[in-house]
CSV table of C-alpha atoms and ligand atoms in Angstrom, one decimal:
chain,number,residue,atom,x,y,z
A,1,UNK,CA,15.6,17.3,5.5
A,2,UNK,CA,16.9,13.8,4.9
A,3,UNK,CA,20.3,14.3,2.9
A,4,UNK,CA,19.2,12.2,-0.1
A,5,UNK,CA,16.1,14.3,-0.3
A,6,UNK,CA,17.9,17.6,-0.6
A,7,UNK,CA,19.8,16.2,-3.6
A,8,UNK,CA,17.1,15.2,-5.4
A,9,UNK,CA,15.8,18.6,-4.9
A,10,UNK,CA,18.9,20.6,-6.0
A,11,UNK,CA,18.5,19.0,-9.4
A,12,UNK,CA,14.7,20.4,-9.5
A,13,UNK,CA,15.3,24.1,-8.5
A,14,UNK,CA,14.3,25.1,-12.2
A,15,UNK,CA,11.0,23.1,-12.4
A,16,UNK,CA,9.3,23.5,-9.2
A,17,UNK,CA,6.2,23.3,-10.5
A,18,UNK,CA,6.9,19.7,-12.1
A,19,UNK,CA,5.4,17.8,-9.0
A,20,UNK,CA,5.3,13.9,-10.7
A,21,UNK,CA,9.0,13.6,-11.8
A,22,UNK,CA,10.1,14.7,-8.4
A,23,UNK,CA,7.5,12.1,-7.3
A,24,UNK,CA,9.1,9.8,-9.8
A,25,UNK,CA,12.9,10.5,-8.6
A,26,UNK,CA,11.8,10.4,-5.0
A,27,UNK,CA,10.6,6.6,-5.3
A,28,UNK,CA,13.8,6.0,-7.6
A,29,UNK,CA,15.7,6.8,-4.5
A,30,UNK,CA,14.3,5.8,-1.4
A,31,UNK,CA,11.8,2.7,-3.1
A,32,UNK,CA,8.8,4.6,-1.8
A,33,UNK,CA,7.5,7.9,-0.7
A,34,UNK,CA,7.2,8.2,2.9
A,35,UNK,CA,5.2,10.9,4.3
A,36,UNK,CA,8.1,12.7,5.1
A,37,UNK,CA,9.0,12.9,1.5
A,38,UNK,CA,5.5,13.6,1.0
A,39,UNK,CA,6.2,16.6,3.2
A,40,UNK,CA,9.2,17.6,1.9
A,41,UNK,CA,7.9,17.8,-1.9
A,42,UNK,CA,4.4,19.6,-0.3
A,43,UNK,CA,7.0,22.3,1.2
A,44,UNK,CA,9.6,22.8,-2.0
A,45,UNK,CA,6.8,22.4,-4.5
A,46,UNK,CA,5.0,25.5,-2.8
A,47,UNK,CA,1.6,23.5,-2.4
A,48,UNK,CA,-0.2,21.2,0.5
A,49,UNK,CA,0.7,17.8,1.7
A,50,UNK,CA,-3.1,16.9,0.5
A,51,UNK,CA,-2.5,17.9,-3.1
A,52,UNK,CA,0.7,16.2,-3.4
A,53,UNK,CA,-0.6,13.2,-2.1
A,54,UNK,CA,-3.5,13.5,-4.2
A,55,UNK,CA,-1.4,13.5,-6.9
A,56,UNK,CA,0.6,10.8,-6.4
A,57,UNK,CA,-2.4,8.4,-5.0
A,58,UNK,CA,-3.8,8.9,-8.4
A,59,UNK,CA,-0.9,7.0,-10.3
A,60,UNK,CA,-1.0,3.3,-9.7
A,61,UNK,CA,3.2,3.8,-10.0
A,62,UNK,CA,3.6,5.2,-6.6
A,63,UNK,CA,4.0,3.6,-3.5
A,64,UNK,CA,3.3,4.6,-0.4
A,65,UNK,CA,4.8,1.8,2.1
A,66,UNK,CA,8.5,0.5,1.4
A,67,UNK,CA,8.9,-2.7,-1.0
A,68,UNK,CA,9.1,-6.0,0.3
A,69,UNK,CA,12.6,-7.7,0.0
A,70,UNK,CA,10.6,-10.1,-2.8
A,71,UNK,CA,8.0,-9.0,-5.3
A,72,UNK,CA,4.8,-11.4,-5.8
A,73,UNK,CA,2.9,-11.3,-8.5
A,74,UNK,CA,-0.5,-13.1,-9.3
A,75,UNK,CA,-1.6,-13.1,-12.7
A,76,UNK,CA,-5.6,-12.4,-13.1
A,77,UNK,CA,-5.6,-12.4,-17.0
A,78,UNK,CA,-8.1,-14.2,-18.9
A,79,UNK,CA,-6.3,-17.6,-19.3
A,80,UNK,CA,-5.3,-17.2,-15.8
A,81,UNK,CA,-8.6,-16.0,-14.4
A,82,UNK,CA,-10.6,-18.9,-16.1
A,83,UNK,CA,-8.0,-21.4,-15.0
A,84,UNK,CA,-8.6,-20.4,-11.2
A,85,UNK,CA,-6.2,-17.6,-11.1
A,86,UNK,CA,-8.1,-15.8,-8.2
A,87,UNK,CA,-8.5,-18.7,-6.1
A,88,UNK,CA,-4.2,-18.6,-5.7
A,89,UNK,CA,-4.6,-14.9,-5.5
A,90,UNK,CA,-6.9,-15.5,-2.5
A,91,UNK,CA,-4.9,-18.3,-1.1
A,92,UNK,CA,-1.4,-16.1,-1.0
A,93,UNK,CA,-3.2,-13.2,0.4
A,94,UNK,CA,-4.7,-15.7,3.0
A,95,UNK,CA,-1.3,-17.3,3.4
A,96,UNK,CA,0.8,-13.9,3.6
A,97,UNK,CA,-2.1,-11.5,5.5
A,98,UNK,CA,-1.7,-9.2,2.6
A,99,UNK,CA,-3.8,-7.2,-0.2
A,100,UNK,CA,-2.4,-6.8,-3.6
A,101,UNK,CA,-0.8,-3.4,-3.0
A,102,UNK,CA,0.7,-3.8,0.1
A,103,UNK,CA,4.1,-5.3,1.9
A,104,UNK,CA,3.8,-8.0,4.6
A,105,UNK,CA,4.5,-6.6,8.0
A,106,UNK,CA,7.8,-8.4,7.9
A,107,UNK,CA,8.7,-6.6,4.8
A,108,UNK,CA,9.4,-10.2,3.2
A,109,UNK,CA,6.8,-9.8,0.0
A,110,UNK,CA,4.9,-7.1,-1.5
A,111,UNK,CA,2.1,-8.5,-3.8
A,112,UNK,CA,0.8,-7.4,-6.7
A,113,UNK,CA,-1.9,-8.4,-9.3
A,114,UNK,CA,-0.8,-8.5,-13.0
A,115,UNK,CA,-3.0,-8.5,-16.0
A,116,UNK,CA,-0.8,-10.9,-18.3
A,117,UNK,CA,2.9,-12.4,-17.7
A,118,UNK,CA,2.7,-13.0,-21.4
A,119,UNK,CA,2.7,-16.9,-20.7
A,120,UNK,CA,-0.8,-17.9,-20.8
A,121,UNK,CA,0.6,-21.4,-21.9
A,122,UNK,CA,1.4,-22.0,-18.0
A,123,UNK,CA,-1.6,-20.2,-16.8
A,124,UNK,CA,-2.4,-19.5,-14.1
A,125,UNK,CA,1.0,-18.1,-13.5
A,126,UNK,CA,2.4,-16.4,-10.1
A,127,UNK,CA,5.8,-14.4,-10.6
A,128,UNK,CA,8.1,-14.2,-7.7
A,129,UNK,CA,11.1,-12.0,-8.5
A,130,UNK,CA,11.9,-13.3,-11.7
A,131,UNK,CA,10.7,-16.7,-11.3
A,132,UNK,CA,7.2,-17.7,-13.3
A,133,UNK,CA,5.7,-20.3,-11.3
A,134,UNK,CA,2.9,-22.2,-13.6
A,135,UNK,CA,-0.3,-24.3,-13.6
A,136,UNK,CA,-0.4,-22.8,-10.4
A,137,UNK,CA,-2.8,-25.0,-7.8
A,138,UNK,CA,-3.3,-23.8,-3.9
A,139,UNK,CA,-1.6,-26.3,-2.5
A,140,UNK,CA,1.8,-25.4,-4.5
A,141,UNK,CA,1.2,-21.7,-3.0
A,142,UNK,CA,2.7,-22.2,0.0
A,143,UNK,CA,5.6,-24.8,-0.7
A,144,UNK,CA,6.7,-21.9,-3.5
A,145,UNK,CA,6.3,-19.4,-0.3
A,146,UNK,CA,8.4,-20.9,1.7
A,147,UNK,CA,11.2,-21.4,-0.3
A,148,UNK,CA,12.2,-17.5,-0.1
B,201,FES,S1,-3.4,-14.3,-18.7
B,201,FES,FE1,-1.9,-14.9,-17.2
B,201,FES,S2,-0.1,-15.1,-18.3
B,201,FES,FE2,-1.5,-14.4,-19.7
């Protein structure tokens, strides 16, 4: 068992029945939870593989492949859906090979779809890190992609 793993499980010798904030700590730790983890919680928390991945697939929080070194978000709020918000959406996913949910293959970006920045002013808005890039058009999609 991975070193950083058996710490994490130390703390949780009292509450091995409490299989989502191990999940929880686990992610903290290693940024997602790798099917060893997965493995590793199935075999301390005393139940299968199946049912802890079952558990955690059921919470949009947990990840399953590790983060990309940049975080992409596309908003598909209101103001940004009726302002063409899925067309950029479709254009980064065509651009980067990549479903909201997932990490390129280089590890580079993981996107994600957001239901409101909060700045429907600018809509539509796409985040990257902690930049809000807005009145988003397709064309600017991949001159703000290659810039990181
Ligand atoms: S709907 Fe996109 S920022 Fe509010």
């Amino acid at each position: 068992m991975p070193h950083e793993l058996a710490e994490i499980f130390k703390s949780y010798q009292a509450e091995k029945g409490a299989v989502i904030p191990l999940l929880q700590k686990v992610q903290e730790n290693l940024g997602y939870l790798s099917k060893e983890a997965i493995s590793e919680i199935a075999k301390f928390s005393g139940i299968s593989e199946s049912e802890v991945f079952g558990v955690a697939s059921f919470y949009a929080q947990f990840r399953f492949t590790p983060r990309g070194e940049h975080s992409l978000k596309v908003c598909l709020g209101t103001a940004c859906h009726v302002r063409g918000g899925s067309n950029i959406l479709e254009t980064v996913e065509r651009e980067l090979g990549v479903q909201p949910g997932g990490t390129t293959s280089d590890y580079k970006f993981s996107l994600e779809r957001v239901a409101c920045f909060g700045c429907c002013a600018l809509a539509p808005v796409m985040v990257v890190d902690k930049d809000v890039h807005g009145r988003m058009t397709t064309t600017k999609v991949k001159d703000i992609l290659g810039k990181y």
